[in-house]
mmCIF file of C-alpha atoms and ligand atoms in Angstrom:
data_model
loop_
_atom_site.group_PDB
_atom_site.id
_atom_site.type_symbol
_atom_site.label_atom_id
_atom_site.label_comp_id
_atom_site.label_asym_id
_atom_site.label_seq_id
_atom_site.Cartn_x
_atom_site.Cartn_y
_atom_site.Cartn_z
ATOM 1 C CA UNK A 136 0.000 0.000 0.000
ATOM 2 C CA UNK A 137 1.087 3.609 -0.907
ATOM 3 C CA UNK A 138 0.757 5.276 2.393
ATOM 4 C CA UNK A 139 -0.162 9.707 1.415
ATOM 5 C CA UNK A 140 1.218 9.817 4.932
ATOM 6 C CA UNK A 141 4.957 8.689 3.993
ATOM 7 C CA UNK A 142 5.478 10.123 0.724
ATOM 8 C CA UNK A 143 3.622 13.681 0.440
ATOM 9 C CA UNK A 144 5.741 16.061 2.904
ATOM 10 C CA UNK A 145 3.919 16.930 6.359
ATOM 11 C CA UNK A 146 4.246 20.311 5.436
ATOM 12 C CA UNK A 147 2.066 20.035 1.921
ATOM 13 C CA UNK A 148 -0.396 17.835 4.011
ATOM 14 C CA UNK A 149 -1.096 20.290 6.689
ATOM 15 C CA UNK A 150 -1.724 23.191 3.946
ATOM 16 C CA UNK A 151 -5.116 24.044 2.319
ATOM 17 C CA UNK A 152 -5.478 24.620 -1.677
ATOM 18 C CA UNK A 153 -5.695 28.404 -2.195
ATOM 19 C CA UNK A 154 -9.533 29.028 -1.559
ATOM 20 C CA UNK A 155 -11.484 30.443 -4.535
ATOM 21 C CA UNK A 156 -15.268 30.171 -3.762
ATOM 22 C CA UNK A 157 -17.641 29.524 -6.856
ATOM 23 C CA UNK A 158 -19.396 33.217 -7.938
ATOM 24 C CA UNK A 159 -21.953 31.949 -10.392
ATOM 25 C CA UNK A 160 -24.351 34.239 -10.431
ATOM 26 C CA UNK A 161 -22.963 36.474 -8.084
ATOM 27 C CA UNK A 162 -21.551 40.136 -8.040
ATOM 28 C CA UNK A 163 -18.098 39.093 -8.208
ATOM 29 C CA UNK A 164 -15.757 42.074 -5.619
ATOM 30 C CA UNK A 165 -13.574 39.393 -4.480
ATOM 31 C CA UNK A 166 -10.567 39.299 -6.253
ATOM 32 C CA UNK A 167 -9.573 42.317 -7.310
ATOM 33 C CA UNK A 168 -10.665 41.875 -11.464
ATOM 34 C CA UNK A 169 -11.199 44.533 -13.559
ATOM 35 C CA UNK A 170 -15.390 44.593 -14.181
ATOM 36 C CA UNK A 171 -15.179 45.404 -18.065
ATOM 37 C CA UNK A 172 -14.695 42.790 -20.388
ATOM 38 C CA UNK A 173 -12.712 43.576 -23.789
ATOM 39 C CA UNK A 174 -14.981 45.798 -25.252
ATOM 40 C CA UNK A 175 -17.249 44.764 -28.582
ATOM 41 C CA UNK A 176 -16.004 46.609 -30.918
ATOM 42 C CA UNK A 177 -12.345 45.082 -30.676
ATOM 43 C CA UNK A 178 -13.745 41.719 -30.423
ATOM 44 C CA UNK A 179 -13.429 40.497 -34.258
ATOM 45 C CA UNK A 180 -10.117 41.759 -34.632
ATOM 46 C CA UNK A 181 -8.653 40.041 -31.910
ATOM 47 C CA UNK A 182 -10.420 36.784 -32.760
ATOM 48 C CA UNK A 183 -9.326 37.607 -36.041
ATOM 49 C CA UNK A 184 -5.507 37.696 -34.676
ATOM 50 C CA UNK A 185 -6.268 34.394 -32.930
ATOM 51 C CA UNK A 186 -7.011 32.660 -36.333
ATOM 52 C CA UNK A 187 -3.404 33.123 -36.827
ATOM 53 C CA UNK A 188 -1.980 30.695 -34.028
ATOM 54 C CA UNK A 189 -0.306 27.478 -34.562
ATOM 55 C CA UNK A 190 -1.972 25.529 -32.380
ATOM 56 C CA UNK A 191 0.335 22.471 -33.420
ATOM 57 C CA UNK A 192 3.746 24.065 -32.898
ATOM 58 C CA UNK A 193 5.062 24.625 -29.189
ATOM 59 C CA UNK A 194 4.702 28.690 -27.918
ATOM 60 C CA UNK A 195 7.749 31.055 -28.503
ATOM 61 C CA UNK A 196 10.362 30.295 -26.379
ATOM 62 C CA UNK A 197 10.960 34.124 -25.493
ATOM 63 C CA UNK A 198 8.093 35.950 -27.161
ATOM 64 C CA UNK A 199 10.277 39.075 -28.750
ATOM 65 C CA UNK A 200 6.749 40.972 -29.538
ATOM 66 C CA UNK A 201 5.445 40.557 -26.970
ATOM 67 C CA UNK A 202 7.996 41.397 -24.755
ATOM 68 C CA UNK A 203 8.717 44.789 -26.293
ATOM 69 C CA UNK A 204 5.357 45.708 -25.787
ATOM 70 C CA UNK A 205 5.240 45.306 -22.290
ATOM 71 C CA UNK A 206 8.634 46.953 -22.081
ATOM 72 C CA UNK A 207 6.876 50.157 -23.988
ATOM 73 C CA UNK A 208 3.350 49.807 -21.814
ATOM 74 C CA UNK A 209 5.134 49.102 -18.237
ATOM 75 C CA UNK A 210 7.762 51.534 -18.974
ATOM 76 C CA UNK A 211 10.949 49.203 -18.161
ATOM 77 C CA UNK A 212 14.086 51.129 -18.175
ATOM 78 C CA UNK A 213 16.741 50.472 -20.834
ATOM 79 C CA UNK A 214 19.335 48.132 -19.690
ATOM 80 C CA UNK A 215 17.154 45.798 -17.457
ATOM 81 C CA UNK A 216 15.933 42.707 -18.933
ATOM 82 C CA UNK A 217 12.489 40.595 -18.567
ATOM 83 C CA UNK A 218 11.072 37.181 -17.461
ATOM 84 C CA UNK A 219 7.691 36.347 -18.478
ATOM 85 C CA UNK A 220 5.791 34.106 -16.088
ATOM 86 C CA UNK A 221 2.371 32.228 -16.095
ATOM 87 C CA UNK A 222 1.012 34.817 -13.911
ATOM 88 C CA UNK A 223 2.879 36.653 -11.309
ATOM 89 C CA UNK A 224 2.291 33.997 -8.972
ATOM 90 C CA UNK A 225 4.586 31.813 -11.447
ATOM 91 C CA UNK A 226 7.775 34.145 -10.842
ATOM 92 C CA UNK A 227 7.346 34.283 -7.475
ATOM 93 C CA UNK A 228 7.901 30.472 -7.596
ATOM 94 C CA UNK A 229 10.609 30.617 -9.796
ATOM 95 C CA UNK A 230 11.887 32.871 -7.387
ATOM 96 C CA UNK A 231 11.529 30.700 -4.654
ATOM 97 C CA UNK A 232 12.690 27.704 -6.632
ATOM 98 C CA UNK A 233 15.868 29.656 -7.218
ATOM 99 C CA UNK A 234 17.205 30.360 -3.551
ATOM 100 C CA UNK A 235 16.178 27.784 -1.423
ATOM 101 C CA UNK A 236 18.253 25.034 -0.199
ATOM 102 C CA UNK A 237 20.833 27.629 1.878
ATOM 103 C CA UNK A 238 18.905 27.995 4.614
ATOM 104 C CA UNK A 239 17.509 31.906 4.212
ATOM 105 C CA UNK A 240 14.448 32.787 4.473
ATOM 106 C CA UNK A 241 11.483 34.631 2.632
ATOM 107 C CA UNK A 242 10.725 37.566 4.243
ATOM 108 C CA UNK A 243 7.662 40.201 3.983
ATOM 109 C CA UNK A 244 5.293 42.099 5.920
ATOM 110 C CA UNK A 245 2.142 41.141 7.208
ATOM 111 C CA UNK A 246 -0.790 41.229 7.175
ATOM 112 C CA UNK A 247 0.524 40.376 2.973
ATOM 113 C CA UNK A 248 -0.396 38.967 -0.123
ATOM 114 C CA UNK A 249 -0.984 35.113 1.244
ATOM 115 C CA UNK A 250 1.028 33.513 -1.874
ATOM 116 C CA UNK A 251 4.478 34.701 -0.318
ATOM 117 C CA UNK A 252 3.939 32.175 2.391
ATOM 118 C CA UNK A 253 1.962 29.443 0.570
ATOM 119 C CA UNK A 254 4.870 29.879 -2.196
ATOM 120 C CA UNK A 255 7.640 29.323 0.732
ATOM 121 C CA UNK A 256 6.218 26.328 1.815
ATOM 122 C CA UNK A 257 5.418 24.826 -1.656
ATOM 123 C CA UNK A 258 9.015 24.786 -1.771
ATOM 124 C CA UNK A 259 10.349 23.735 1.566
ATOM 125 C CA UNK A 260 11.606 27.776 2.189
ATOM 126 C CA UNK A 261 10.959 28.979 5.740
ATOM 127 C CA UNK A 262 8.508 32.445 5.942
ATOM 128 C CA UNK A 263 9.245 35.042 8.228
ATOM 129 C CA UNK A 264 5.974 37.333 8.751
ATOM 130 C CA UNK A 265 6.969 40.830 9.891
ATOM 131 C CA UNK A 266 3.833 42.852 11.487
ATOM 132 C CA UNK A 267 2.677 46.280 9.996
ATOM 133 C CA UNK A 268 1.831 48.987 12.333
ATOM 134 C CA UNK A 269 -1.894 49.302 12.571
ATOM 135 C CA UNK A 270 -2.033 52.094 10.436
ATOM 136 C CA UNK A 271 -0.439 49.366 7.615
ATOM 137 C CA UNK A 272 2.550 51.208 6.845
ATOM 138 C CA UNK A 273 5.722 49.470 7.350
ATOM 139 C CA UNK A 274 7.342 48.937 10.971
ATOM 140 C CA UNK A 275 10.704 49.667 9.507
ATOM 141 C CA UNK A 276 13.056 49.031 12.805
ATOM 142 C CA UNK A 277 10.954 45.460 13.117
ATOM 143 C CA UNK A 278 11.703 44.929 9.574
ATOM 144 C CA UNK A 279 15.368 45.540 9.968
ATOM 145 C CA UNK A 280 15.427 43.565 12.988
ATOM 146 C CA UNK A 281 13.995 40.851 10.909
ATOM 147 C CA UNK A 282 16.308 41.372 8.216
ATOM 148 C CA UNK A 283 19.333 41.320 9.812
ATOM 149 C CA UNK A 284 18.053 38.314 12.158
ATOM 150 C CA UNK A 285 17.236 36.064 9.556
ATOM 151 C CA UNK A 286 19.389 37.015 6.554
ATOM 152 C CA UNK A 287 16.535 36.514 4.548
ATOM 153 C CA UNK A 288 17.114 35.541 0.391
ATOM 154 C CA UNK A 289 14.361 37.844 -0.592
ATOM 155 C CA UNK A 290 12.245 40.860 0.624
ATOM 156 C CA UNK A 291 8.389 40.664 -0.741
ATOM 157 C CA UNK A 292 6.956 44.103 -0.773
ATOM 158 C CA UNK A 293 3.028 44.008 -1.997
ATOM 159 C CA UNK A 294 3.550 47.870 -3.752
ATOM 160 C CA UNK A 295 0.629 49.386 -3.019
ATOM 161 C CA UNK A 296 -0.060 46.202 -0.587
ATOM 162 C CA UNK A 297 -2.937 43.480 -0.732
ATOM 163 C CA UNK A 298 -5.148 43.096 1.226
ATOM 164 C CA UNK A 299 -4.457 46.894 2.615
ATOM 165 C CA UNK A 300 -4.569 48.505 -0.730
ATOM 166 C CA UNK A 301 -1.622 51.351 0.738
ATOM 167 C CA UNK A 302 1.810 52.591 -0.492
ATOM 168 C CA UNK A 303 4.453 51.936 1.497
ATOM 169 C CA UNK A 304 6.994 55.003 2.662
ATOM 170 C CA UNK A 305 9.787 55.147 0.134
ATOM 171 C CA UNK A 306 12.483 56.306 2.156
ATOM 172 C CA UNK A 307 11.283 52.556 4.688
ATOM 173 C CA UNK A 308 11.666 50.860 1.218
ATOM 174 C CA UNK A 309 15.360 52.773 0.402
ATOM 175 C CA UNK A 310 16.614 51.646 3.613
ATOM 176 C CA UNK A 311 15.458 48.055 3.332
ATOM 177 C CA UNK A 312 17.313 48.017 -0.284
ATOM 178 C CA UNK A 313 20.282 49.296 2.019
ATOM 179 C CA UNK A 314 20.054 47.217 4.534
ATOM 180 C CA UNK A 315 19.715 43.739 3.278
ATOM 181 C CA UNK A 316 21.999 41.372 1.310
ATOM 182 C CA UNK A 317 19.409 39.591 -0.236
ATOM 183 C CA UNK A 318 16.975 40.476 -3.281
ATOM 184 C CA UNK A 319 14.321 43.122 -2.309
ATOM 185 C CA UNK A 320 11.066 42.663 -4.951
ATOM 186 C CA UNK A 321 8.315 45.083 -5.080
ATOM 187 C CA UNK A 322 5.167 43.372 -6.277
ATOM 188 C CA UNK A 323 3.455 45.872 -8.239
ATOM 189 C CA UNK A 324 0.489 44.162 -9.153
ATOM 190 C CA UNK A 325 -2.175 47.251 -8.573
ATOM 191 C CA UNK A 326 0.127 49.358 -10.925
ATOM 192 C CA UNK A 327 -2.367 50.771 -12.859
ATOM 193 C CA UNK A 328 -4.342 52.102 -9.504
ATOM 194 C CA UNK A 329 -1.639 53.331 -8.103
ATOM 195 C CA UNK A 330 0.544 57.141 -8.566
ATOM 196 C CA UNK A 331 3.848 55.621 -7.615
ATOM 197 C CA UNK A 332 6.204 52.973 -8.961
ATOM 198 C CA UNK A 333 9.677 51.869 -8.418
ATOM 199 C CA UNK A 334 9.614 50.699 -11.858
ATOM 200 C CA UNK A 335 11.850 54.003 -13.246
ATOM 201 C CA UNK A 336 14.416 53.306 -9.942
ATOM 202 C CA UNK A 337 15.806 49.801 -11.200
ATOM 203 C CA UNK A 338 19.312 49.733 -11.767
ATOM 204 C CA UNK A 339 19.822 52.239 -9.030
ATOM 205 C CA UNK A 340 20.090 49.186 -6.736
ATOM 206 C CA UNK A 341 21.371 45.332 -8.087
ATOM 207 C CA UNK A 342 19.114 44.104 -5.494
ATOM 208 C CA UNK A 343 15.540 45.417 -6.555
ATOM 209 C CA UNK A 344 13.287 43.879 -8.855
ATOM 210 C CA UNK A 345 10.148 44.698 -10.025
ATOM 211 C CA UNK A 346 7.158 42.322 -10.296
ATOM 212 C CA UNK A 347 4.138 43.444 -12.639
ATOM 213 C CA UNK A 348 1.254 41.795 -13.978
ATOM 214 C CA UNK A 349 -1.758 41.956 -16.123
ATOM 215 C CA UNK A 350 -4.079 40.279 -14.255
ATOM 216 C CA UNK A 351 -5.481 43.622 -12.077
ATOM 217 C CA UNK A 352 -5.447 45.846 -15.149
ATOM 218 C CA UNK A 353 -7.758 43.685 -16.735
ATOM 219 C CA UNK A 354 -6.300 40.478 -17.809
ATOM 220 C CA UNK A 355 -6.821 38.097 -15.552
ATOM 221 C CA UNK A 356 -7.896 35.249 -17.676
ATOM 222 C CA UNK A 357 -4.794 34.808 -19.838
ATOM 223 C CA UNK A 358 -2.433 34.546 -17.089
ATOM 224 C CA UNK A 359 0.764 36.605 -17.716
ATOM 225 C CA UNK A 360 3.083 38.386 -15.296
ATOM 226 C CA UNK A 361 6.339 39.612 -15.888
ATOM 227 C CA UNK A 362 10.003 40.476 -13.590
ATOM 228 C CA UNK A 363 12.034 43.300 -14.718
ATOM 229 C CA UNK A 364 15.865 43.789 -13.409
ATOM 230 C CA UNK A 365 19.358 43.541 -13.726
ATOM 231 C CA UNK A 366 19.981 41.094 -16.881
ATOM 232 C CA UNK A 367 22.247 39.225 -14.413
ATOM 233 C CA UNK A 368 19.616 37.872 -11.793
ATOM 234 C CA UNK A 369 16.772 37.691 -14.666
ATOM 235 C CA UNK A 370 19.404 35.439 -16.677
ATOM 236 C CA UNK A 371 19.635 33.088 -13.755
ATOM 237 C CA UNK A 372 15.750 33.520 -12.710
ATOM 238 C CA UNK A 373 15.128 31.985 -16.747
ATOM 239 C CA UNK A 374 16.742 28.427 -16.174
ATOM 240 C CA UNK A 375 13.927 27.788 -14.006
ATOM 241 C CA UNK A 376 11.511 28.953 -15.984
ATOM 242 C CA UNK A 377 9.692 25.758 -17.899
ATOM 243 C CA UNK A 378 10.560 26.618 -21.129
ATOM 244 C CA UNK A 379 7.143 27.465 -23.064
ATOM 245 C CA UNK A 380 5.369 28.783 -19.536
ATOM 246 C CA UNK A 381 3.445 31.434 -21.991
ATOM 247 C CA UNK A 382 1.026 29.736 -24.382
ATOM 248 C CA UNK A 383 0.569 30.932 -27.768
ATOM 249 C CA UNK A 384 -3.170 31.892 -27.084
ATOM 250 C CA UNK A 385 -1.940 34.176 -24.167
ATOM 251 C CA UNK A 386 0.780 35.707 -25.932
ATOM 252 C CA UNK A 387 -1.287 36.604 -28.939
ATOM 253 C CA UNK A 388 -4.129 38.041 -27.001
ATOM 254 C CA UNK A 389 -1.371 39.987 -24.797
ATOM 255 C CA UNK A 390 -0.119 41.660 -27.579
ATOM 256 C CA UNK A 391 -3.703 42.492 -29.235
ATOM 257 C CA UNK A 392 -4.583 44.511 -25.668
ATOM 258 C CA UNK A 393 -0.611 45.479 -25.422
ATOM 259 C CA UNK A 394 -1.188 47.320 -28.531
ATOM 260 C CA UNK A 395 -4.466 48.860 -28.049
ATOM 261 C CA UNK A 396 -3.380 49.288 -23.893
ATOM 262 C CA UNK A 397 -5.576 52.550 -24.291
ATOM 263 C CA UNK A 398 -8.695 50.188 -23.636
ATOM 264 C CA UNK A 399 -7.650 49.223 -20.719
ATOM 265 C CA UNK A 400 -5.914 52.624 -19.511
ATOM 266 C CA UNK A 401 -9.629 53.805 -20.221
ATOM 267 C CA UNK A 402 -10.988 51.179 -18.155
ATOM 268 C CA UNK A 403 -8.381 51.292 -15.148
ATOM 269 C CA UNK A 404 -8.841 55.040 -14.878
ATOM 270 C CA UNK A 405 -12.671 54.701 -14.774
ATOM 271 C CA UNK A 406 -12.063 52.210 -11.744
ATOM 272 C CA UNK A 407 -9.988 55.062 -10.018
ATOM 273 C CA UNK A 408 -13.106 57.092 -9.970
ATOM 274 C CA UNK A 409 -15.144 54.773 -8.966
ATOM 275 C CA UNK A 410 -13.026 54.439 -6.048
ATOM 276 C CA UNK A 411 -13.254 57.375 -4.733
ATOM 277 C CA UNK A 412 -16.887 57.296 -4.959
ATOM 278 C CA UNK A 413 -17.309 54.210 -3.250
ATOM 279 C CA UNK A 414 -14.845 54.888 -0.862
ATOM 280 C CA UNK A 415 -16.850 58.077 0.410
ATOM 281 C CA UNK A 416 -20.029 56.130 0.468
ATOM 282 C CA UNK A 417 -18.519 53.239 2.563
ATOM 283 C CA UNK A 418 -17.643 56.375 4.787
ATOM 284 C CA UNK A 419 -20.884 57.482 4.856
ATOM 285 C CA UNK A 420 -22.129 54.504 6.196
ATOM 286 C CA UNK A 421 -20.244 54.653 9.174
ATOM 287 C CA UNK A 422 -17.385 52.023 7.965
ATOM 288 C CA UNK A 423 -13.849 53.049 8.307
ATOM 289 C CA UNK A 424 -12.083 53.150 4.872
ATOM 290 C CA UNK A 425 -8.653 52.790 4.870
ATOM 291 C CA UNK A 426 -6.671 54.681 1.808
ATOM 292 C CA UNK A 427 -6.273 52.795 -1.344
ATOM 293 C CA UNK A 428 -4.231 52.906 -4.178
ATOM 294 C CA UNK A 429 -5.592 50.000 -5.502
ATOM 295 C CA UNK A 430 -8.641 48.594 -7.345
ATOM 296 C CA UNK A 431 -9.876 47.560 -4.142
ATOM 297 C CA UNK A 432 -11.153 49.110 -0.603
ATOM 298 C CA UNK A 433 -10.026 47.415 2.845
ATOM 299 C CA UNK A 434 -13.423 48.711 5.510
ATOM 300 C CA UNK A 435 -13.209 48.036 9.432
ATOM 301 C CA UNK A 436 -17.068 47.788 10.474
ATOM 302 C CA UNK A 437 -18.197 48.408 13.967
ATOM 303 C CA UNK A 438 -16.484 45.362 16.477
ATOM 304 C CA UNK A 439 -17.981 42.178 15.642
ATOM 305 C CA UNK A 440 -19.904 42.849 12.457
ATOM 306 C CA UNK A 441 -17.315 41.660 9.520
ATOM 307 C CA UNK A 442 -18.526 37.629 9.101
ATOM 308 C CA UNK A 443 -22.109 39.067 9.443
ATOM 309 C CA UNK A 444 -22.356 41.678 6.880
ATOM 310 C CA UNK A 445 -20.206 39.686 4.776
ATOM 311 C CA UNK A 446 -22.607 36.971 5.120
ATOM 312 C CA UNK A 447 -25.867 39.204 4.451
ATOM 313 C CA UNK A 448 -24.320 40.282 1.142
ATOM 314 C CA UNK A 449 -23.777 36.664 0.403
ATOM 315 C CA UNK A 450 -27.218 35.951 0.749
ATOM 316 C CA UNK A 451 -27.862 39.056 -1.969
ATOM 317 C CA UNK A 452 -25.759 37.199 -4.067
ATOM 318 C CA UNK A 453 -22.504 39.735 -3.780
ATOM 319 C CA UNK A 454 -19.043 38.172 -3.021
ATOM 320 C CA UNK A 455 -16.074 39.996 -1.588
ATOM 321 C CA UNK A 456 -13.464 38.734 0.947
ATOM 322 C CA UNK A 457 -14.026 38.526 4.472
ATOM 323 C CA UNK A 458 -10.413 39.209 5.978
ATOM 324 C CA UNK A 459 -11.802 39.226 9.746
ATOM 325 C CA UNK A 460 -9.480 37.344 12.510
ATOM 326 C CA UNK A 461 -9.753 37.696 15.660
ATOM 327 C CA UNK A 462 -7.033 39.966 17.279
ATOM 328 C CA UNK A 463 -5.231 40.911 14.087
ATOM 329 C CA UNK A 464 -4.529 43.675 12.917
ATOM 330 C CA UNK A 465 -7.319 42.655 10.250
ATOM 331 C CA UNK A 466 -10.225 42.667 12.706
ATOM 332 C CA UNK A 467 -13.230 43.464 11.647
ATOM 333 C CA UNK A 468 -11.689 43.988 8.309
ATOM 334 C CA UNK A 469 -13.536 43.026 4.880
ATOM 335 C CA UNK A 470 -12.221 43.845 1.594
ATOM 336 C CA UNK A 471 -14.181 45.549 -1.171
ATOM 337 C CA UNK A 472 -12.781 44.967 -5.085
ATOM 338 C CA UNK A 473 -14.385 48.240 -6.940
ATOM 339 C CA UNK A 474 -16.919 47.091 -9.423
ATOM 340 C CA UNK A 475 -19.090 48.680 -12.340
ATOM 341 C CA UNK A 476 -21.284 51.703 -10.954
ATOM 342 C CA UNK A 477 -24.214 49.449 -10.711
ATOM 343 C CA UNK A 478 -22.455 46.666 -8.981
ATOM 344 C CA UNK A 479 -20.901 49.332 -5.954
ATOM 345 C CA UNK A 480 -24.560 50.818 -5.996
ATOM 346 C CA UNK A 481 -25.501 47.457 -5.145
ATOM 347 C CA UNK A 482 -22.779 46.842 -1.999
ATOM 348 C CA UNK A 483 -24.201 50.275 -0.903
ATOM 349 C CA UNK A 484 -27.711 48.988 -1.472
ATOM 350 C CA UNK A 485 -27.294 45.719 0.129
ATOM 351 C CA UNK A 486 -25.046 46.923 3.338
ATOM 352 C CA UNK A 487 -27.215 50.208 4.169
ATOM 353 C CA UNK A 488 -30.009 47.818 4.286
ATOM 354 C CA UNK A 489 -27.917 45.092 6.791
ATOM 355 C CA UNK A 490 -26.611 48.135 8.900
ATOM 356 C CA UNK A 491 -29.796 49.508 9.435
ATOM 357 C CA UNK A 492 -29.583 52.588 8.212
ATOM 358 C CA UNK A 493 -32.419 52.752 5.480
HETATM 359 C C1 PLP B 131 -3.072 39.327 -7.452
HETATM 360 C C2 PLP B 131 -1.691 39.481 -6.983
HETATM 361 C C3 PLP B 131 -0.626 38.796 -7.604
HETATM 362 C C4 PLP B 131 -0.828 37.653 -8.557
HETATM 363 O O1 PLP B 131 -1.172 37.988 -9.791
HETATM 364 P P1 PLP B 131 -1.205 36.959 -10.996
HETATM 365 O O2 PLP B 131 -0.335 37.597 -12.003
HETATM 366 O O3 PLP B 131 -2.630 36.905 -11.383
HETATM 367 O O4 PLP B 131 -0.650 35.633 -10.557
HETATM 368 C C5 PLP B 131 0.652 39.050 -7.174
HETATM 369 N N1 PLP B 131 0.898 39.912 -6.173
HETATM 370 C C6 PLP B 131 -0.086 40.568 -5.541
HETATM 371 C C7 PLP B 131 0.250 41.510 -4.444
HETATM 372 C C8 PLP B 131 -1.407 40.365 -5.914
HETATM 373 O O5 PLP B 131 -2.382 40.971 -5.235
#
């Protein structure tokens, strides 16, 4: 008998897949996608493009199109090179993949994106959680403590962070680039939400890289994330990388939107508004509303409310992420992606009805 017990590792056992709840018809604000689909009128002359693809012949090995159009769109600075990934999540593997086995850990502040830790384990890599401050900035003495504790291989920093949706202080992230020996990576997945980057300030460090994807801008279904830095790290980074990882379907439809990113700069800009519209009727309602500069809004309610309201708008058929724990420094927390304009009416709708106050 095979025995699950002796050959999967204790630490895989004792994990749980990555929860992603089934939205059929609901009013999907739980994962941070973009609400518009590719409009119409572009419609035939992408599928047009995709009439093109070899189906039969393996993807592009290192998709030259497609990676000088992100180079143009993200703005990457001359001199640093690319690796594509199967989502951001991917390169943060490959990452992974790439230091472990000496011993240092991951590092990155918490509360975090969850994959930094779920990633760590995957591969056997310890995770050290450093606390924010309850305001969600960065506890930068903690973090150095941390840092020059555990020696860590890499520095995550969520840029603006998930699930708190804030920048972090740049001079906090300068001194971290300072202070450690290891690779410092600002995940810049909200990008298009947000009105800084360090995207421009590679090179001025050969420790930082920056991690992008397409996913929150709009993209989410064809999987593609990208790493931009020093050709020397990104040259190592791309032996790990299985060697067609982007599919010919996803790079052809990447370029289409790459190439006609004005769509989706439309789109991204309109979800900026919308932010700040929601944002000040979640305030209104008597939730605090932490500032975001991302596509997504992180409320407190009053003590004890979070699994309830989140539960009412479940029963109205609207999903978003209840981030409540108990004595965190996520209490009472729920997170909000920003929708259409009718689908934000509705979370206004739905929770001034379940607080009472209509
Ligand atoms: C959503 C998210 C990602 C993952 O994006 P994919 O490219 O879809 O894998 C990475 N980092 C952060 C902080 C995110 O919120």
């Amino acid at each position: 008998m095979t025995d699950i017990a002796s050959l999967i590792r204790p630490e895989v056992r004792a994990l749980t897949a990555y929860p992603v709840p089934d939205a059929t018809g609901f009013i999907k604000l739980d994962a941070m996608e973009n609400p518009w689909n590719w409009p119409e009128a572009h419609r035939d002359a992408w599928l047009e493009r995709l009439r093109t693809a070899e189906l039969n012949r393996y993807p592009e090995p290192r998709p030259a199109r497609l990676q000088a159009l992100l180079r143009e769109v993200m703005g990457v600075p001359e001199g640093m090179d690319l690796l594509l990934g199967n989502g951001s999540d991917e390169l943060i593997q490959i990452l992974a993949l790439a230091v472990l086995g000496q011993g240092r850990p991951l590092l990155s502040p918490e509360p975090g994106f969850v994959m930094y830790r779920m990633i760590a384990t995957f591969c056997g890599l310890q995770h050290v959680g450093v606390p924010l401050k309850p305001d969600f900035s960065l506890d930068l003495p903690a973090m150095l403590e941390a840092i020059a504790e555990h020696r860590p291989a890499i520095v995550f920093l969520a840029y603006p962070n998930n699930p708190t949706g804030n920048l972090f202080d740049v001079a906090d992230i300068e001194q971290i680039l300072d202070s450690t020996e290891g690779l410092v990576v600002v995940d810049e997945a909200y990008h298009a939400f947000s009105s800084r980057s360090f995207m421009p300030r590679l090179g001025e460090w050969d420790n930082l890289l920056v991690l992008r994807t397409v996913s929150k801008m709009g993209l989410a279904g064809i999987r593609l994330g990208m790493l931009a830095g020093p050709p020397a790290w990104i040259a190592e980074l791309d032996k790990l990388r299985m060697p067609y990882n982007i599919n010919t379907l996803t790079r052809i439809t990447a370029e289409y939107a790459l190439e006609h990113h004005e769509v989706l700069d439309e789109q991204t800009k309109s979800i900026r508004e919308e932010r700040t519209i929601l944002a000040a009727a979640l305030a209104a309602l008597g939730l605090e509303v932490f500032p975001s500069e991302a596509n997504f809004l992180l409320v407190r309610t009053p003590k004890g409310q979070a699994a309830a309201l989140f539960e009412g708008l479940r029963q109205r058929r609207i999903l978003i992420k209840n981030l409540h724990a108990p004595d965190t420094l996520l209490e009472d927390c729920l997170r909000i992606t920003v929708g259409r304009p009718d689908e934000n009416a509705a979370v206004i709708a739905a929770l001034e009805e379940l607080l009472g106050k209509r």
